[in-house]
Amino acid sequence: MQYFTQAFAAKMPHPDKYDMLMDIATEELSHLEIVGATIQMLLKGVNGELKDAADQSEIMQAMEGSDARESLIHQALKANP
């Protein structure tokens, strides 16, 4: 929000700085959107295709502590002697 404030203060005396600050402010708003979406996913949980893909991945199975962890470690050691 500070970039917006600075941009409006610089609008009349420095129009080139106004454009730059507004571009930065717009970019910062997109970051807030990503943060908000991430928080929403954490609060509600992930569902749909993303959840299905994560559940089927080897790394998620290994993180859950199943036998896949041992298998993944052994495969990695065989691939990189």
Short mmCIF file of C-alpha atoms in Angstrom, two decimals:
data_model
loop_
_atom_site.label_atom_id
_atom_site.label_comp_id
_atom_site.label_asym_id
_atom_site.label_seq_id
_atom_site.Cartn_x
_atom_site.Cartn_y
_atom_site.Cartn_z
CA MET A 1 0.00 0.00 0.00
CA GLN A 2 2.93 2.31 0.57
CA TYR A 3 3.77 2.25 -3.14
CA PHE A 4 0.28 3.51 -3.96
CA THR A 5 0.67 6.36 -1.47
CA GLN A 6 4.07 7.28 -2.85
CA ALA A 7 2.77 7.11 -6.41
CA PHE A 8 -0.10 9.50 -5.76
CA ALA A 9 2.27 11.92 -4.01
CA ALA A 10 4.62 11.84 -7.01
CA LYS A 11 1.93 12.12 -9.71
CA MET A 12 2.14 15.84 -10.41
CA PRO A 13 5.79 16.70 -9.76
CA HIS A 14 7.29 13.48 -11.20
CA PRO A 15 5.03 11.70 -13.73
CA ASP A 16 7.76 9.23 -14.70
CA LYS A 17 8.18 8.18 -11.07
CA TYR A 18 4.39 7.88 -10.78
CA ASP A 19 4.29 5.28 -13.57
CA MET A 20 7.13 3.30 -12.04
CA LEU A 21 5.59 3.33 -8.55
CA MET A 22 2.17 2.32 -9.88
CA ASP A 23 3.75 -0.61 -11.73
CA ILE A 24 5.45 -1.73 -8.52
CA ALA A 25 2.24 -1.29 -6.53
CA THR A 26 0.31 -3.40 -9.03
CA GLU A 27 2.93 -6.13 -8.83
CA GLU A 28 2.77 -6.09 -5.04
CA LEU A 29 -1.01 -6.53 -5.18
CA SER A 30 -0.53 -9.67 -7.25
CA HIS A 31 1.76 -11.02 -4.53
CA LEU A 32 -0.96 -10.39 -1.96
CA GLU A 33 -3.36 -12.37 -4.15
CA ILE A 34 -0.97 -15.32 -4.19
CA VAL A 35 -0.51 -15.13 -0.41
CA GLY A 36 -4.28 -15.01 0.06
CA ALA A 37 -4.81 -18.01 -2.20
CA THR A 38 -2.15 -19.97 -0.33
CA ILE A 39 -3.72 -19.17 3.04
CA GLN A 40 -7.12 -20.17 1.68
CA MET A 41 -5.73 -23.51 0.51
CA LEU A 42 -4.12 -24.11 3.90
CA LEU A 43 -7.31 -23.31 5.77
CA LYS A 44 -9.70 -25.28 3.55
CA GLY A 45 -7.33 -27.96 2.37
CA VAL A 46 -6.39 -28.83 -1.15
CA ASN A 47 -8.87 -30.79 -3.23
CA GLY A 48 -9.42 -31.94 -6.76
CA GLU A 49 -6.73 -32.78 -9.27
CA LEU A 50 -3.91 -31.20 -7.26
CA LYS A 51 -4.68 -33.38 -4.23
CA ASP A 52 -4.95 -36.52 -6.35
CA ALA A 53 -1.62 -35.79 -8.04
CA ALA A 54 0.07 -35.13 -4.71
CA ASP A 55 -1.33 -38.30 -3.14
CA GLN A 56 0.04 -40.42 -5.99
CA SER A 57 3.52 -38.88 -6.05
CA GLU A 58 6.42 -40.85 -4.62
CA ILE A 59 7.66 -38.01 -2.45
CA MET A 60 4.31 -37.59 -0.68
CA GLN A 61 4.12 -41.30 0.03
CA ALA A 62 7.64 -41.17 1.43
CA MET A 63 6.77 -38.21 3.63
CA GLU A 64 3.82 -40.09 5.09
CA GLY A 65 6.21 -42.68 6.48
CA SER A 66 5.08 -45.64 4.42
CA ASP A 67 7.28 -48.37 3.02
CA ALA A 68 7.70 -46.21 -0.05
CA ARG A 69 10.25 -44.15 1.91
CA GLU A 70 12.64 -47.08 2.19
CA SER A 71 12.09 -47.97 -1.45
CA LEU A 72 12.72 -44.39 -2.56
CA ILE A 73 15.95 -44.20 -0.54
CA HIS A 74 17.22 -47.49 -1.97
CA GLN A 75 16.39 -46.43 -5.52
CA ALA A 76 18.22 -43.15 -5.01
CA LEU A 77 21.30 -44.90 -3.65
CA LYS A 78 21.35 -47.33 -6.58
CA ALA A 79 21.06 -44.51 -9.10
CA ASN A 80 23.89 -42.47 -7.53
CA PRO A 81 26.60 -44.87 -6.33
#
